[in-house]
PDB file of C-alpha atoms in Angstrom:
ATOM      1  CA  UNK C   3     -53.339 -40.142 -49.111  1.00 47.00           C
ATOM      2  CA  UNK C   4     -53.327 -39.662 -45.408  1.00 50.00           C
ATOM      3  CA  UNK C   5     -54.058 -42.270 -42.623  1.00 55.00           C
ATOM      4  CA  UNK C   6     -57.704 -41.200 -40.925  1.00 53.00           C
ATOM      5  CA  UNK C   7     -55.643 -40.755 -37.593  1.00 55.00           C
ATOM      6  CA  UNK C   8     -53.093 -38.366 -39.433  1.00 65.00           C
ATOM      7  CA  UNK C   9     -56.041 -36.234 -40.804  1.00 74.00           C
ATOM      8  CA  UNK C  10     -57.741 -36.179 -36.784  1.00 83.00           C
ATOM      9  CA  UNK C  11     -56.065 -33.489 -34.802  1.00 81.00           C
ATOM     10  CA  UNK C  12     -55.936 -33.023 -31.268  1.00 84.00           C
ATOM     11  CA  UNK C  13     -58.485 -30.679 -29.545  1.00 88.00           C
ATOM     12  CA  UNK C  14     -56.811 -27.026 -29.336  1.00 91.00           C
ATOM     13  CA  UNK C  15     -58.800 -24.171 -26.987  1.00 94.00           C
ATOM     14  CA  UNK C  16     -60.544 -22.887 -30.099  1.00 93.00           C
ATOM     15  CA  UNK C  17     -61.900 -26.594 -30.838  1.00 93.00           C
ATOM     16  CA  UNK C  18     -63.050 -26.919 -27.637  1.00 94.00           C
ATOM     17  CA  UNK C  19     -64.525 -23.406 -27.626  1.00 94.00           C
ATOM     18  CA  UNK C  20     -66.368 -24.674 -30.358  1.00 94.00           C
ATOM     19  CA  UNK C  21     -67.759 -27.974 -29.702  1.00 95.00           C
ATOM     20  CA  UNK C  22     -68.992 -26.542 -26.288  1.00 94.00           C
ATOM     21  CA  UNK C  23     -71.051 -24.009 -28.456  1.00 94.00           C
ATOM     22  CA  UNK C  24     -72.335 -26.125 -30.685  1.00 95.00           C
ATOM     23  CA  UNK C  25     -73.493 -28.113 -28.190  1.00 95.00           C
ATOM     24  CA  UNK C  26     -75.157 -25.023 -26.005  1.00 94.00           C
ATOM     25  CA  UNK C  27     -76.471 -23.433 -28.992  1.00 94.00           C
ATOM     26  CA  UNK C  28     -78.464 -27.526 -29.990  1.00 96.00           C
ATOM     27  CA  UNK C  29     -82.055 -27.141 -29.771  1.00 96.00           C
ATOM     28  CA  UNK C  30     -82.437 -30.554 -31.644  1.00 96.00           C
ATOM     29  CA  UNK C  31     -79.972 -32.924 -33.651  1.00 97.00           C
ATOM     30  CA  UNK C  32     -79.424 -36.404 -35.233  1.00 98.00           C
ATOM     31  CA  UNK C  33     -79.873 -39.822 -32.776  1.00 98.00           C
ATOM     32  CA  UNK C  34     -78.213 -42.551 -33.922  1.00 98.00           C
ATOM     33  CA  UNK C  35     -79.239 -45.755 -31.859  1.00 98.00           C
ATOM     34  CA  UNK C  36     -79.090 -49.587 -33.051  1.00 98.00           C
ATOM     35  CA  UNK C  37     -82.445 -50.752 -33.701  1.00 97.00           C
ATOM     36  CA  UNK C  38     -83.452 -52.855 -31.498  1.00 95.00           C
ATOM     37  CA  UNK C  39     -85.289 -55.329 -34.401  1.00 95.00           C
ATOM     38  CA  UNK C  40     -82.855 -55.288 -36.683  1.00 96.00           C
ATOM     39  CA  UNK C  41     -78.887 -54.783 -35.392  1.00 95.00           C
ATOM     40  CA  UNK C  42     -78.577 -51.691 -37.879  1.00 96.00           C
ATOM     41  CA  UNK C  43     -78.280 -48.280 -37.286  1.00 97.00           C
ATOM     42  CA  UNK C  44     -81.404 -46.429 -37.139  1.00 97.00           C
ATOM     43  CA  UNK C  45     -81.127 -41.983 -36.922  1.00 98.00           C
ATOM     44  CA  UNK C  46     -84.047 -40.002 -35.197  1.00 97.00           C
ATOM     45  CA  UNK C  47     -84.156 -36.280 -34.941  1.00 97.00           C
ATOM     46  CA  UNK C  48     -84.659 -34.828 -31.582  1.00 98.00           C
ATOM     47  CA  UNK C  49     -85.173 -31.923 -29.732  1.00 97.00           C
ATOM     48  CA  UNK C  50     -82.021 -31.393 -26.802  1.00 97.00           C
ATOM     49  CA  UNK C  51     -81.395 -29.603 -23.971  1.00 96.00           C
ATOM     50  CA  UNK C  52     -78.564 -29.340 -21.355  1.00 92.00           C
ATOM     51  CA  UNK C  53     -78.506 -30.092 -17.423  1.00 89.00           C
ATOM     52  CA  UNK C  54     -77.488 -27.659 -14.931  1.00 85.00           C
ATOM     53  CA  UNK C  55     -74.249 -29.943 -15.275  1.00 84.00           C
ATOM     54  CA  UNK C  56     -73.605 -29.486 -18.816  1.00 86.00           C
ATOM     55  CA  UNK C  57     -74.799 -32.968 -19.957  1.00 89.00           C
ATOM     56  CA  UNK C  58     -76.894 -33.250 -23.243  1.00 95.00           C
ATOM     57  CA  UNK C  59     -80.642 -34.121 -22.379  1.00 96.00           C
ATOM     58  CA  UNK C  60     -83.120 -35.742 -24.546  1.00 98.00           C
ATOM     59  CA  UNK C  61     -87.319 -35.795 -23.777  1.00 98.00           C
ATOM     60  CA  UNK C  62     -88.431 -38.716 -25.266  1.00 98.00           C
ATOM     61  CA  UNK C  63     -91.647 -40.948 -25.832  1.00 97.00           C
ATOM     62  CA  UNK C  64     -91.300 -44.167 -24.505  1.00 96.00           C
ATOM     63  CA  UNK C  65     -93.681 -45.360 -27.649  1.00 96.00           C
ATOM     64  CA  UNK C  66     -90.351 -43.875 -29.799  1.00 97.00           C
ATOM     65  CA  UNK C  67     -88.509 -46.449 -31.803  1.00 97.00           C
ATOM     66  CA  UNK C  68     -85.357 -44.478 -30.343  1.00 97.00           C
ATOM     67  CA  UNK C  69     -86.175 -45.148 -26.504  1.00 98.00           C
ATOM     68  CA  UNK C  70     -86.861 -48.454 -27.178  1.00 97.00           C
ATOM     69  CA  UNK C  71     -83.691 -48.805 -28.461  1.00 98.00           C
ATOM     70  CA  UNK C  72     -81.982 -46.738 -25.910  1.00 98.00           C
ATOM     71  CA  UNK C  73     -83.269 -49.074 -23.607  1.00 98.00           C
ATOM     72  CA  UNK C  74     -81.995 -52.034 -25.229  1.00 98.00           C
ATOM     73  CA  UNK C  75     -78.755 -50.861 -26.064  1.00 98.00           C
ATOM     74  CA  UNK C  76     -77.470 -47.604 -24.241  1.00 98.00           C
ATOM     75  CA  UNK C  77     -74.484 -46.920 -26.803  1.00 98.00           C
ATOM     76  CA  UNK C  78     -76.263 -43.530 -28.370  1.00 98.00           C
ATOM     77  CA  UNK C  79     -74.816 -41.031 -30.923  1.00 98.00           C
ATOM     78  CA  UNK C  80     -75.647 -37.171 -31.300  1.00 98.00           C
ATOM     79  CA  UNK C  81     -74.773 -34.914 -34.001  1.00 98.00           C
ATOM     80  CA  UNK C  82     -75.616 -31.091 -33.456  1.00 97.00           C
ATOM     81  CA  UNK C  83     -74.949 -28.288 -35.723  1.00 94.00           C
ATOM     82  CA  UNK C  84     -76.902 -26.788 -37.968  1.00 86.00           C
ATOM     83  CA  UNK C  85     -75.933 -25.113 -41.488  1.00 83.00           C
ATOM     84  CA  UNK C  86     -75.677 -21.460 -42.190  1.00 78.00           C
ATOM     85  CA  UNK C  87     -77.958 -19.840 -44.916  1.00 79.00           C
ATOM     86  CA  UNK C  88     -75.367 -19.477 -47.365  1.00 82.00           C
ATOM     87  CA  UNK C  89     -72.194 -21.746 -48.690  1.00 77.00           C
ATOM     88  CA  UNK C  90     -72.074 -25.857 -48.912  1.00 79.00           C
ATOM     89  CA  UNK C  91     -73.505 -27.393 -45.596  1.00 78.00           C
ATOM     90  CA  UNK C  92     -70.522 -29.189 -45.283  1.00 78.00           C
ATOM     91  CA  UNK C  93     -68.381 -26.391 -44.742  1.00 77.00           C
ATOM     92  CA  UNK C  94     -70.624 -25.299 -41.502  1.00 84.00           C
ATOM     93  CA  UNK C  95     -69.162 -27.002 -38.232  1.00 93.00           C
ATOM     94  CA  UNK C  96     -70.772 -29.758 -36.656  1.00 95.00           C
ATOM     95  CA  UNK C  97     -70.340 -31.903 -33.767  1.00 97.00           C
ATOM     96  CA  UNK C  98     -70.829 -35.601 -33.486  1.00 97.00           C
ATOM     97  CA  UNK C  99     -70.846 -37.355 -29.653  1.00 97.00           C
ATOM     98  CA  UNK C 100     -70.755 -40.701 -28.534  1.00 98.00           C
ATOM     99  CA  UNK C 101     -72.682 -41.466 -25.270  1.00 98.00           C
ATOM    100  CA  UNK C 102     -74.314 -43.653 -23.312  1.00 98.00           C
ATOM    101  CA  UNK C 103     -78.371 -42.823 -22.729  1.00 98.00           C
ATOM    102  CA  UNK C 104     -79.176 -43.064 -18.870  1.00 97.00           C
ATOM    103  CA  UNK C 105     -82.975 -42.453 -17.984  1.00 97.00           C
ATOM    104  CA  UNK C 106     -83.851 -39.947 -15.544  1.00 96.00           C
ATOM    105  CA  UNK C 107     -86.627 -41.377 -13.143  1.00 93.00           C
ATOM    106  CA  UNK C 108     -89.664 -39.593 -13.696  1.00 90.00           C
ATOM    107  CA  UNK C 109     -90.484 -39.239  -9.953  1.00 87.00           C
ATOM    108  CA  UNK C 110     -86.845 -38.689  -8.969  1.00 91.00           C
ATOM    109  CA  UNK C 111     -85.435 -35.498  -6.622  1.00 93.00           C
ATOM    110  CA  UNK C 112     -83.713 -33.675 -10.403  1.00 92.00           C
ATOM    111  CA  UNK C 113     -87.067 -34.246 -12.449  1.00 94.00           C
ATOM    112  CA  UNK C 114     -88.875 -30.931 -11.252  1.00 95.00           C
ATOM    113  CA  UNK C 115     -85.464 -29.184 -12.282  1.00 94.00           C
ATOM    114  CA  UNK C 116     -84.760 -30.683 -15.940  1.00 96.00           C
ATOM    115  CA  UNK C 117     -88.980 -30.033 -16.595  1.00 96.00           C
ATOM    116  CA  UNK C 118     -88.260 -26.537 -15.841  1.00 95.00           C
ATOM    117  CA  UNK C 119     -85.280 -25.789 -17.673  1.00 94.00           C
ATOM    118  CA  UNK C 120     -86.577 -28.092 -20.632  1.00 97.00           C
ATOM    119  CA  UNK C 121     -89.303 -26.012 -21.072  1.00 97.00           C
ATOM    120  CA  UNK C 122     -87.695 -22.215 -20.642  1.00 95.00           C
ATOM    121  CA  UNK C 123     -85.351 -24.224 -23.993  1.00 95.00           C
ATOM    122  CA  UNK C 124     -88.634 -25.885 -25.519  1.00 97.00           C
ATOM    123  CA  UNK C 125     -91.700 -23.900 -24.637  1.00 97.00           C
ATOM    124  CA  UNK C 126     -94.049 -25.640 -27.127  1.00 97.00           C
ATOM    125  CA  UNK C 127     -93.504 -29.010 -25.463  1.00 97.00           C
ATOM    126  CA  UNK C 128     -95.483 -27.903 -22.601  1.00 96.00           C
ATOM    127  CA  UNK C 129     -98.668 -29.597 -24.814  1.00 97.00           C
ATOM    128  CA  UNK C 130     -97.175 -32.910 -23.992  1.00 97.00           C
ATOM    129  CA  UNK C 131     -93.950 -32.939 -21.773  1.00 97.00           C
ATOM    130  CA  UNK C 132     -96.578 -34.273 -18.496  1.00 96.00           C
ATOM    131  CA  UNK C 133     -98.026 -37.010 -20.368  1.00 97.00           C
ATOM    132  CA  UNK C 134     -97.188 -40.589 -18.679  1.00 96.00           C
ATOM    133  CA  UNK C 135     -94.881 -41.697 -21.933  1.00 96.00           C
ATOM    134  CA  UNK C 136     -92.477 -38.258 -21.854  1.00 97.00           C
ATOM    135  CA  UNK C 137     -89.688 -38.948 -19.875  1.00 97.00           C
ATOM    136  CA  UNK C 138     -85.815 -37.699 -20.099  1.00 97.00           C
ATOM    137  CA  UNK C 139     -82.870 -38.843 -20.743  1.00 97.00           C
ATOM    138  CA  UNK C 140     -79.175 -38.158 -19.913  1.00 96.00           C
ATOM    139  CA  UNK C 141     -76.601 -38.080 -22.664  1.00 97.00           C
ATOM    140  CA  UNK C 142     -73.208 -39.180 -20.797  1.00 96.00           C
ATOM    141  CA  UNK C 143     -70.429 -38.521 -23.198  1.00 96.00           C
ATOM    142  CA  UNK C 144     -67.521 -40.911 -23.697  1.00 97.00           C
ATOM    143  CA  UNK C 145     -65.823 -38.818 -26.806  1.00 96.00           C
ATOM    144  CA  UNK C 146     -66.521 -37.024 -28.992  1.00 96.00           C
ATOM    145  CA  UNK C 147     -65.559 -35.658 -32.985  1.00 96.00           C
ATOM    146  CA  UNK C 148     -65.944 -32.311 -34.227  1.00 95.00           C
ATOM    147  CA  UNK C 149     -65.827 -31.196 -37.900  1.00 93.00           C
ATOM    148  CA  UNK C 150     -65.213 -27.372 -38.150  1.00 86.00           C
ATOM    149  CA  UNK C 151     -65.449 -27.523 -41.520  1.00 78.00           C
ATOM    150  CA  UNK C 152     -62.759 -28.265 -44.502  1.00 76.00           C
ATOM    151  CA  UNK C 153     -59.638 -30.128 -42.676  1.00 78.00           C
ATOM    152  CA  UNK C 154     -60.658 -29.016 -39.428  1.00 86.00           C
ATOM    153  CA  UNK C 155     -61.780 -32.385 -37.586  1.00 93.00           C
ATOM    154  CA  UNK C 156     -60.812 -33.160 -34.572  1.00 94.00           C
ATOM    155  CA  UNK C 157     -61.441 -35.734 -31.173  1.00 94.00           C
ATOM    156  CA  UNK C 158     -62.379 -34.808 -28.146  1.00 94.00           C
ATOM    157  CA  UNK C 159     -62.749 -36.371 -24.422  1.00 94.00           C
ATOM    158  CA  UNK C 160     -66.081 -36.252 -22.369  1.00 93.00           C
ATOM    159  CA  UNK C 161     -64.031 -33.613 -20.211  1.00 91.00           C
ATOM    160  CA  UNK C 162     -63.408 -31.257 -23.631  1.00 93.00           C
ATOM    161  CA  UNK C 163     -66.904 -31.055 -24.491  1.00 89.00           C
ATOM    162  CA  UNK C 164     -68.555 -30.817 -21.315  1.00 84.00           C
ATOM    163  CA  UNK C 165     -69.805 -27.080 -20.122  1.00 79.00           C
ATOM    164  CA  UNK C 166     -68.343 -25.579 -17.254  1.00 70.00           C
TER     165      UNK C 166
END
């Protein structure tokens, strides 16, 4: 049986091709935070969006379990990708990326900017994206690991995965 590391292959063009679509093409995805109570991991669907500079955006409640968390311990994880209609979900690529959750200040200069582009993404979250406990939140990517299906995993740097 192979070592994990023999089995994770280094990011070719088409990889990184990939994993930037994946991550373009995310309207929402898995959260994995550590829970703030109990030490464990603790997963949290979201919607996401993307900067003008490529980074992964979250709008979150701060009454969320997740931002609480966030805020306790910044070390975040994201998985995007969603299955096709047909064959074994685990065939369909999928990307997984570490981060580290940075709050954008709600009255800040680039708030006006993520609202709009947030809500030409998420139109529906114009019911709720002004209320006082919305705010965003950057996703700043330290790696990375896409699965592109069977024997097709690889790792990734911030740099590989971040849109031009």
């Amino acid at each position: 049986m192979p070592e994990p590391d023999d089995i994770i292959r280094p990011a070719d063009a088409a990889a990184i091709a990939l994993a930037r679509q994946l991550l373009a093409a995310a309207l929402h995805g898995a959260l994995g935070v550590i829970h703030p109570d109990l030490g464990g991991p603790q997963v949290s669907r979201v919607a996401v969006g993307l900067c003008a500079d490529g980074l992964p955006i979250l709008l979150v409640s701060s009454l969320s379990l997740h931002t609480r968390a966030m805020r306790a311990n910044p070390a975040v994880s994201l998985l995007v990708g969603e299955p096709g209609p047909k064959g074994d979900p685990l065939t369909h690529p999928r990307l997984s990326v570490q981060a580290r959750a940075a709050f954008v200040e709600r009255n800040g200069p680039e708030h006006p900017d993520l609202r709009r582009a947030w809500l030409l993404r998420h139109p529906k979250s114009g019911l709720y994206i002004d209320f006082a406990d919305f705010g965003f939140v950057r996703l700043i990517p330290t790696r990375a690991d896409l699965n592109g299906g069977f024997g097709k995993a690889y790792g990734l740097s911030a740099d590989q995965i971040m849109l031009p």
